[in-house]
Amino acid sequence: MIIALKQGTGGEEAERFASAMEKRGLTVHVSRGETQTVLGLVGDTSSLDPEAIAAHHLVAKVMRVQEPYKRANRLFHPEDTRIDVAAPGGVHGIGGGRLGIIAGPCSVESGEQISAVAAAVKAAGAGFLRGGAFKPRTSPYSFQGMGCEGIDMLCAAKKETGLPLVSELMEIHQLEVFDNVDIIQVGARNMQNFNLLKELGRCGKPVLLKRGLASTVTELLMAAEYIMAGGNEKVILCERGIRTFETFSRNTLDISAVPYLKQKTHLPVIVDPSHATGIAGLVPAAAKAAVAAGADGLIIEVHNDPENALSDGEQSLTPEAFSDLMKTLKKYADLEGKTVS
Ligand code: PEP
Ligand code: MN
């Protein structure tokens, strides 16, 4: 961090300011110009708040050189993190050369529905089954999910197929029924629910953290940092489209966020082409683009009867369309030197 002091700051004042910074465990390099003194702070500056420092009466300007996230930062962890999940059907990985494919309906609607979709996505080569039981819906009058019953249905589908489960948790007390859920999804609307993130930092399960509807990638990384700072290093980041002025699609897939995140963090980065586009016909192209951009996985909505789905039918692939897409994705994965998992 670089701190420029106001012109005319006296030598003694500058010294006092510098030694206050040293007391925080940082090394301070002082350069005195003719009119201005500039301090270079070296060390772990992640706990410093640039805005608070800028408010000091001696400070003219504060510039961060290092990112405010530490545990998620590739700088301190150059190799890719791989998150492996062991399920009855074997171990499936996301990141570190594994292209994790998560597929299933937006919502669990019945035992028959989730069983049928689980069997279909497994046959097509998916490594993980998704299904929402607790649903964050824009309207309180829309289907809210089957709750605990939905989790039981997912668990039955896991038994039948051996696929590990991914499901969204909206409140921490729901963790009680997530024993058999392998990856906990934090939805876009909860990306900055800091209390929830802190609690998930204390749980040992991998967390799939979706980017907020209008969040920057740095905010996404800081949200991951909340979970990691609590001791849970197993975080998977998900680009799921952001709000822009464009209206043809539900959201705008920020494809360049994928290589950018891959540069900045060692955590696996996956893409949700279903919520990013909102249109089933656009999902295959967006999925391929994501893999070509370096994504470590995909989360794709698949429904056996999209027209009658209780949520997100318009963006759900049929099992046949998903199976066709998987054939192409395997070729894309080969080109990227990754194994579909
Ligand atoms: C979902 O996965 O069904 C979902 C609600 O996603 P998001 O939080 O990205 O909107
Ligand atoms: Mn959905």
CSV table of C-alpha atoms and ligand atoms in Angstrom, one decimal:
chain,number,residue,atom,x,y,z
A,1,MET,CA,0.0,0.0,0.0
A,2,ILE,CA,1.3,3.5,-0.9
A,3,ILE,CA,0.3,6.5,1.3
A,4,ALA,CA,1.0,10.0,0.0
A,5,LEU,CA,1.0,12.5,2.9
A,6,LYS,CA,-0.3,16.0,2.4
A,7,GLN,CA,2.1,18.6,1.2
A,8,GLY,CA,3.8,20.4,4.0
A,9,THR,CA,3.5,17.5,6.5
A,10,GLY,CA,6.4,18.0,8.9
A,11,GLY,CA,9.1,15.4,9.3
A,12,GLU,CA,8.2,14.6,12.9
A,13,GLU,CA,4.5,14.2,12.0
A,14,ALA,CA,5.5,11.8,9.1
A,15,GLU,CA,7.7,9.8,11.5
A,16,ARG,CA,4.9,9.4,14.0
A,17,PHE,CA,2.5,8.3,11.3
A,18,ALA,CA,5.1,5.8,9.9
A,19,SER,CA,5.7,4.3,13.3
A,20,ALA,CA,2.0,3.9,14.0
A,21,MET,CA,1.9,1.8,10.8
A,22,GLU,CA,4.9,-0.2,11.9
A,23,LYS,CA,3.1,-1.0,15.1
A,24,ARG,CA,0.6,-2.9,13.0
A,25,GLY,CA,3.4,-5.2,11.9
A,26,LEU,CA,4.2,-3.6,8.6
A,27,THR,CA,7.6,-2.4,7.2
A,28,VAL,CA,7.4,1.2,6.2
A,29,HIS,CA,9.7,2.8,3.6
A,30,VAL,CA,9.7,6.5,3.7
A,31,SER,CA,10.6,8.6,0.7
A,32,ARG,CA,10.9,12.3,1.2
A,33,GLY,CA,10.4,14.5,-1.9
A,34,GLU,CA,10.9,18.3,-2.0
A,35,THR,CA,7.3,18.9,-1.2
A,36,GLN,CA,5.7,15.6,-0.3
A,37,THR,CA,6.4,12.5,1.7
A,38,VAL,CA,5.3,9.1,0.4
A,39,LEU,CA,5.2,5.9,2.6
A,40,GLY,CA,5.5,2.4,1.1
A,41,LEU,CA,3.9,-0.2,3.3
A,42,VAL,CA,5.2,-3.7,2.9
A,43,GLY,CA,3.6,-6.8,4.6
A,44,ASP,CA,0.1,-8.1,5.0
A,45,THR,CA,-2.0,-5.0,4.4
A,46,SER,CA,-5.3,-7.0,4.0
A,47,SER,CA,-6.6,-5.8,7.4
A,48,LEU,CA,-6.0,-2.2,6.6
A,49,ASP,CA,-9.0,-0.1,5.5
A,50,PRO,CA,-7.8,2.3,2.8
A,51,GLU,CA,-10.8,4.6,3.4
A,52,ALA,CA,-10.1,4.9,7.1
A,53,ILE,CA,-6.5,5.7,6.3
A,54,ALA,CA,-7.5,8.3,3.7
A,55,ALA,CA,-9.7,10.0,6.4
A,56,HIS,CA,-6.5,10.8,8.5
A,57,HIS,CA,-5.8,14.5,8.5
A,58,LEU,CA,-2.2,14.0,7.2
A,59,VAL,CA,-3.1,11.8,4.3
A,60,ALA,CA,-3.5,13.0,0.7
A,61,LYS,CA,-4.0,9.7,-1.2
A,62,VAL,CA,-4.0,6.0,-0.5
A,63,MET,CA,-3.3,3.4,-3.2
A,64,ARG,CA,-3.6,-0.4,-2.8
A,65,VAL,CA,-0.9,-2.3,-4.6
A,66,GLN,CA,-1.8,-5.7,-3.4
A,67,GLU,CA,-5.3,-7.1,-3.6
A,68,PRO,CA,-7.3,-7.0,-0.3
A,69,TYR,CA,-7.9,-10.8,-0.4
A,70,LYS,CA,-5.1,-13.0,0.8
A,71,ARG,CA,-6.3,-16.6,1.2
A,72,ALA,CA,-8.0,-16.6,-2.2
A,73,ASN,CA,-5.0,-14.9,-3.8
A,74,ARG,CA,-2.9,-16.9,-6.3
A,75,LEU,CA,0.1,-14.8,-5.3
A,76,PHE,CA,0.3,-16.8,-2.1
A,77,HIS,CA,-0.9,-20.1,-3.6
A,78,PRO,CA,0.4,-20.4,-7.2
A,79,GLU,CA,-1.0,-23.9,-7.9
A,80,ASP,CA,-4.7,-24.5,-8.8
A,81,THR,CA,-6.9,-25.8,-6.0
A,82,ARG,CA,-8.8,-28.9,-6.8
A,83,ILE,CA,-11.9,-29.8,-4.8
A,84,ASP,CA,-12.6,-33.5,-4.7
A,85,VAL,CA,-15.9,-34.9,-3.6
A,86,ALA,CA,-16.2,-38.6,-2.8
A,87,ALA,CA,-19.6,-40.1,-3.4
A,88,PRO,CA,-20.9,-43.6,-3.7
A,89,GLY,CA,-20.2,-43.6,-7.4
A,90,GLY,CA,-16.6,-42.5,-7.0
A,91,VAL,CA,-14.5,-39.3,-6.6
A,92,HIS,CA,-15.4,-36.3,-8.7
A,93,GLY,CA,-13.2,-33.2,-8.9
A,94,ILE,CA,-13.6,-29.5,-9.8
A,95,GLY,CA,-10.4,-27.5,-10.7
A,96,GLY,CA,-6.8,-28.6,-11.1
A,97,GLY,CA,-7.4,-30.2,-14.5
A,98,ARG,CA,-10.9,-31.5,-13.7
A,99,LEU,CA,-13.8,-30.1,-15.5
A,100,GLY,CA,-16.7,-30.7,-13.0
A,101,ILE,CA,-20.1,-30.9,-14.7
A,102,ILE,CA,-23.0,-30.2,-12.3
A,103,ALA,CA,-26.4,-30.8,-13.9
A,104,GLY,CA,-30.0,-31.1,-12.8
A,105,PRO,CA,-33.2,-29.2,-12.4
A,106,CYS,CA,-33.5,-25.7,-11.0
A,107,SER,CA,-35.9,-27.1,-8.3
A,108,VAL,CA,-36.6,-30.5,-7.0
A,109,GLU,CA,-40.3,-31.0,-7.8
A,110,SER,CA,-41.1,-34.7,-7.0
A,111,GLY,CA,-39.3,-37.9,-6.4
A,112,GLU,CA,-40.0,-39.1,-9.9
A,113,GLN,CA,-38.7,-35.9,-11.5
A,114,ILE,CA,-35.4,-35.8,-9.7
A,115,SER,CA,-34.8,-39.5,-10.2
A,116,ALA,CA,-35.5,-39.3,-13.9
A,117,VAL,CA,-33.2,-36.2,-14.3
A,118,ALA,CA,-30.5,-37.7,-12.2
A,119,ALA,CA,-30.4,-40.9,-14.2
A,120,ALA,CA,-30.4,-38.9,-17.5
A,121,VAL,CA,-27.6,-36.5,-16.5
A,122,LYS,CA,-25.5,-39.4,-15.1
A,123,ALA,CA,-25.9,-41.3,-18.4
A,124,ALA,CA,-24.8,-38.2,-20.3
A,125,GLY,CA,-21.6,-38.0,-18.2
A,126,ALA,CA,-22.3,-35.4,-15.5
A,127,GLY,CA,-20.3,-35.7,-12.3
A,128,PHE,CA,-22.7,-34.0,-9.9
A,129,LEU,CA,-26.4,-33.6,-9.5
A,130,ARG,CA,-27.9,-30.2,-8.7
A,131,GLY,CA,-31.4,-29.5,-7.4
A,132,GLY,CA,-32.8,-26.7,-5.4
A,133,ALA,CA,-34.9,-27.5,-2.3
A,134,PHE,CA,-34.9,-24.1,-0.7
A,135,LYS,CA,-35.5,-21.6,-3.5
A,136,PRO,CA,-34.8,-17.8,-3.5
A,137,ARG,CA,-37.6,-16.5,-5.7
A,138,THR,CA,-38.3,-13.0,-6.8
A,139,SER,CA,-42.0,-13.3,-6.0
A,140,PRO,CA,-43.3,-14.7,-2.7
A,141,TYR,CA,-46.1,-16.2,-4.7
A,142,SER,CA,-43.8,-18.3,-6.9
A,143,PHE,CA,-42.9,-21.9,-6.0
A,144,GLN,CA,-40.6,-21.7,-3.0
A,145,GLY,CA,-39.1,-25.2,-3.2
A,146,MET,CA,-39.9,-28.5,-1.4
A,147,GLY,CA,-37.7,-27.8,1.6
A,148,CYS,CA,-36.6,-30.7,3.7
A,149,GLU,CA,-38.7,-33.1,1.6
A,150,GLY,CA,-36.8,-32.0,-1.5
A,151,ILE,CA,-33.5,-32.7,0.2
A,152,ASP,CA,-34.8,-36.2,1.0
A,153,MET,CA,-35.7,-36.7,-2.6
A,154,LEU,CA,-32.2,-35.5,-3.7
A,155,CYS,CA,-30.7,-38.0,-1.2
A,156,ALA,CA,-32.7,-40.8,-2.8
A,157,ALA,CA,-31.5,-39.8,-6.2
A,158,LYS,CA,-27.9,-39.8,-4.9
A,159,LYS,CA,-28.4,-43.4,-3.6
A,160,GLU,CA,-29.8,-44.5,-7.0
A,161,THR,CA,-27.1,-42.8,-9.2
A,162,GLY,CA,-24.1,-42.4,-6.9
A,163,LEU,CA,-23.8,-38.8,-7.9
A,164,PRO,CA,-22.7,-36.2,-5.3
A,165,LEU,CA,-25.2,-33.5,-4.6
A,166,VAL,CA,-25.2,-29.7,-5.0
A,167,SER,CA,-28.0,-27.7,-3.4
A,168,GLU,CA,-28.6,-24.2,-2.2
A,169,LEU,CA,-28.7,-23.2,1.4
A,170,MET,CA,-30.5,-20.0,2.3
A,171,GLU,CA,-30.2,-19.9,6.1
A,172,ILE,CA,-27.6,-21.5,8.3
A,173,HIS,CA,-30.1,-23.6,10.3
A,174,GLN,CA,-30.8,-25.5,7.1
A,175,LEU,CA,-27.4,-27.1,7.5
A,176,GLU,CA,-29.0,-29.6,9.8
A,177,VAL,CA,-30.6,-31.3,6.8
A,178,PHE,CA,-27.6,-30.9,4.5
A,179,ASP,CA,-25.6,-33.9,5.9
A,180,ASN,CA,-25.8,-35.8,2.6
A,181,VAL,CA,-25.4,-32.7,0.4
A,182,ASP,CA,-21.9,-32.7,-0.8
A,183,ILE,CA,-21.5,-29.1,-2.0
A,184,ILE,CA,-23.4,-26.2,-0.5
A,185,GLN,CA,-24.5,-23.5,-3.0
A,186,VAL,CA,-24.7,-19.9,-1.9
A,187,GLY,CA,-27.0,-18.2,-4.4
A,188,ALA,CA,-26.3,-14.9,-6.1
A,189,ARG,CA,-28.7,-13.1,-3.8
A,190,ASN,CA,-26.8,-14.3,-0.7
A,191,MET,CA,-23.2,-13.6,-2.0
A,192,GLN,CA,-22.9,-10.8,0.5
A,193,ASN,CA,-24.8,-12.3,3.4
A,194,PHE,CA,-21.8,-12.0,5.5
A,195,ASN,CA,-23.2,-13.8,8.6
A,196,LEU,CA,-24.0,-16.8,6.3
A,197,LEU,CA,-20.6,-16.7,4.8
A,198,LYS,CA,-18.9,-16.7,8.2
A,199,GLU,CA,-21.0,-19.7,9.4
A,200,LEU,CA,-20.0,-21.6,6.2
A,201,GLY,CA,-16.4,-20.8,7.1
A,202,ARG,CA,-16.9,-23.0,10.1
A,203,CYS,CA,-18.3,-25.9,8.2
A,204,GLY,CA,-16.1,-28.5,6.5
A,205,LYS,CA,-18.1,-28.8,3.2
A,206,PRO,CA,-17.2,-27.3,-0.1
A,207,VAL,CA,-19.1,-24.1,-0.9
A,208,LEU,CA,-20.2,-23.1,-4.4
A,209,LEU,CA,-20.3,-19.3,-4.2
A,210,LYS,CA,-22.3,-17.6,-7.0
A,211,ARG,CA,-21.4,-14.1,-8.1
A,212,GLY,CA,-24.0,-11.5,-7.0
A,213,LEU,CA,-26.4,-10.0,-9.6
A,214,ALA,CA,-24.5,-6.7,-9.5
A,215,SER,CA,-21.2,-7.6,-7.8
A,216,THR,CA,-17.7,-7.0,-9.0
A,217,VAL,CA,-15.3,-9.9,-9.2
A,218,THR,CA,-13.3,-8.3,-6.4
A,219,GLU,CA,-16.5,-8.4,-4.2
A,220,LEU,CA,-16.9,-12.1,-5.2
A,221,LEU,CA,-13.3,-12.8,-4.1
A,222,MET,CA,-13.8,-10.9,-0.9
A,223,ALA,CA,-17.0,-13.0,-0.2
A,224,ALA,CA,-14.8,-16.1,-0.8
A,225,GLU,CA,-12.3,-14.6,1.6
A,226,TYR,CA,-15.0,-14.5,4.3
A,227,ILE,CA,-15.5,-18.3,4.0
A,228,MET,CA,-11.8,-19.0,3.9
A,229,ALA,CA,-10.9,-16.7,6.8
A,230,GLY,CA,-13.2,-18.8,8.9
A,231,GLY,CA,-11.1,-21.9,8.1
A,232,ASN,CA,-13.0,-23.4,5.1
A,233,GLU,CA,-10.7,-23.3,2.1
A,234,LYS,CA,-13.0,-25.3,-0.1
A,235,VAL,CA,-14.7,-22.6,-2.2
A,236,ILE,CA,-15.8,-22.8,-5.8
A,237,LEU,CA,-16.5,-19.5,-7.5
A,238,CYS,CA,-19.3,-19.3,-10.0
A,239,GLU,CA,-19.9,-16.7,-12.8
A,240,ARG,CA,-23.6,-16.7,-13.4
A,241,GLY,CA,-24.2,-13.6,-15.4
A,242,ILE,CA,-24.6,-10.0,-14.2
A,243,ARG,CA,-27.1,-7.2,-14.6
A,244,THR,CA,-26.4,-4.9,-17.5
A,245,PHE,CA,-28.5,-2.6,-19.8
A,246,GLU,CA,-29.0,-5.6,-22.2
A,247,THR,CA,-32.5,-7.2,-22.1
A,248,PHE,CA,-32.4,-10.0,-24.6
A,249,SER,CA,-30.9,-12.3,-22.1
A,250,ARG,CA,-31.8,-12.8,-18.4
A,251,ASN,CA,-28.3,-11.7,-17.4
A,252,THR,CA,-25.1,-10.9,-19.3
A,253,LEU,CA,-22.5,-13.7,-19.1
A,254,ASP,CA,-19.2,-11.9,-18.1
A,255,ILE,CA,-17.0,-14.4,-20.0
A,256,SER,CA,-13.8,-12.4,-19.4
A,257,ALA,CA,-14.4,-12.7,-15.6
A,258,VAL,CA,-13.3,-16.4,-16.1
A,259,PRO,CA,-9.7,-15.8,-17.2
A,260,TYR,CA,-9.4,-12.8,-15.0
A,261,LEU,CA,-10.5,-14.8,-11.9
A,262,LYS,CA,-8.1,-17.6,-12.9
A,263,GLN,CA,-5.3,-15.2,-12.9
A,264,LYS,CA,-6.2,-13.7,-9.5
A,265,THR,CA,-7.2,-16.8,-7.6
A,266,HIS,CA,-6.2,-20.4,-7.2
A,267,LEU,CA,-9.8,-21.4,-6.4
A,268,PRO,CA,-11.8,-23.3,-9.1
A,269,VAL,CA,-14.0,-21.1,-11.3
A,270,ILE,CA,-17.1,-22.5,-12.8
A,271,VAL,CA,-19.8,-21.0,-15.1
A,272,ASP,CA,-23.6,-21.2,-14.9
A,273,PRO,CA,-24.7,-20.7,-18.6
A,274,SER,CA,-28.4,-21.3,-17.6
A,275,HIS,CA,-28.9,-18.3,-15.3
A,276,ALA,CA,-26.4,-16.2,-17.4
A,277,THR,CA,-28.5,-16.5,-20.5
A,278,GLY,CA,-32.0,-17.5,-19.3
A,279,ILE,CA,-32.6,-19.1,-22.7
A,280,ALA,CA,-32.2,-22.8,-23.3
A,281,GLY,CA,-31.1,-22.2,-26.9
A,282,LEU,CA,-28.2,-20.1,-25.8
A,283,VAL,CA,-26.9,-22.4,-23.1
A,284,PRO,CA,-24.8,-24.8,-25.3
A,285,ALA,CA,-22.8,-21.9,-26.9
A,286,ALA,CA,-22.3,-20.2,-23.5
A,287,ALA,CA,-21.2,-23.5,-22.0
A,288,LYS,CA,-18.6,-24.1,-24.7
A,289,ALA,CA,-17.4,-20.5,-24.5
A,290,ALA,CA,-16.9,-21.0,-20.7
A,291,VAL,CA,-14.8,-24.1,-21.2
A,292,ALA,CA,-12.7,-22.4,-23.9
A,293,ALA,CA,-12.2,-19.4,-21.5
A,294,GLY,CA,-10.7,-21.7,-19.0
A,295,ALA,CA,-13.6,-22.6,-16.6
A,296,ASP,CA,-13.1,-25.5,-14.3
A,297,GLY,CA,-16.7,-26.6,-14.5
A,298,LEU,CA,-20.2,-25.8,-15.4
A,299,ILE,CA,-23.5,-25.9,-13.6
A,300,ILE,CA,-26.4,-26.5,-16.0
A,301,GLU,CA,-30.1,-26.7,-15.5
A,302,VAL,CA,-31.7,-29.8,-17.0
A,303,HIS,CA,-35.4,-30.8,-16.8
A,304,ASN,CA,-37.3,-33.7,-18.1
A,305,ASP,CA,-40.3,-31.5,-18.9
A,306,PRO,CA,-39.1,-27.9,-19.2
A,307,GLU,CA,-42.4,-26.6,-20.4
A,308,ASN,CA,-44.1,-27.6,-17.1
A,309,ALA,CA,-41.1,-26.9,-14.8
A,310,LEU,CA,-42.0,-25.1,-11.6
A,311,SER,CA,-39.0,-22.8,-12.0
A,312,ASP,CA,-36.6,-21.8,-14.8
A,313,GLY,CA,-38.1,-24.1,-17.4
A,314,GLU,CA,-37.3,-21.6,-20.2
A,315,GLN,CA,-33.5,-21.9,-19.5
A,316,SER,CA,-33.5,-25.7,-18.8
A,317,LEU,CA,-32.1,-28.2,-21.3
A,318,THR,CA,-33.9,-31.4,-22.1
A,319,PRO,CA,-31.9,-34.5,-21.2
A,320,GLU,CA,-31.4,-35.0,-25.0
A,321,ALA,CA,-30.0,-31.5,-25.5
A,322,PHE,CA,-27.8,-32.0,-22.4
A,323,SER,CA,-26.5,-35.3,-23.7
A,324,ASP,CA,-25.6,-33.7,-27.1
A,325,LEU,CA,-23.8,-30.9,-25.3
A,326,MET,CA,-21.8,-33.3,-23.2
A,327,LYS,CA,-20.4,-35.0,-26.3
A,328,THR,CA,-19.1,-31.6,-27.5
A,329,LEU,CA,-17.9,-30.5,-24.1
A,330,LYS,CA,-15.7,-33.6,-23.9
A,331,LYS,CA,-13.9,-32.4,-27.0
A,332,TYR,CA,-13.5,-28.9,-25.6
A,333,ALA,CA,-12.2,-30.4,-22.3
A,334,ASP,CA,-9.6,-32.4,-24.3
A,335,LEU,CA,-8.4,-29.2,-26.1
A,336,GLU,CA,-8.0,-27.5,-22.7
A,337,GLY,CA,-6.1,-30.5,-21.3
A,338,LYS,CA,-8.9,-31.2,-18.8
A,339,THR,CA,-10.8,-34.4,-17.8
A,340,VAL,CA,-14.6,-34.3,-17.5
A,341,SER,CA,-15.4,-35.1,-13.9
B,1,PEP,C1,-30.2,-21.4,-9.0
B,1,PEP,O1,-29.1,-22.0,-9.1
B,1,PEP,O2,-31.3,-22.0,-9.3
B,1,PEP,C2,-30.3,-20.0,-8.6
B,1,PEP,C3,-31.3,-19.5,-8.0
B,1,PEP,O3,-29.1,-19.4,-9.0
B,1,PEP,P1,-28.7,-17.8,-8.8
B,1,PEP,O4,-28.4,-17.7,-7.3
B,1,PEP,O5,-27.4,-17.8,-9.6
B,1,PEP,O6,-29.7,-16.9,-9.3
B,2,MN,MN,-32.7,-21.7,-11.4
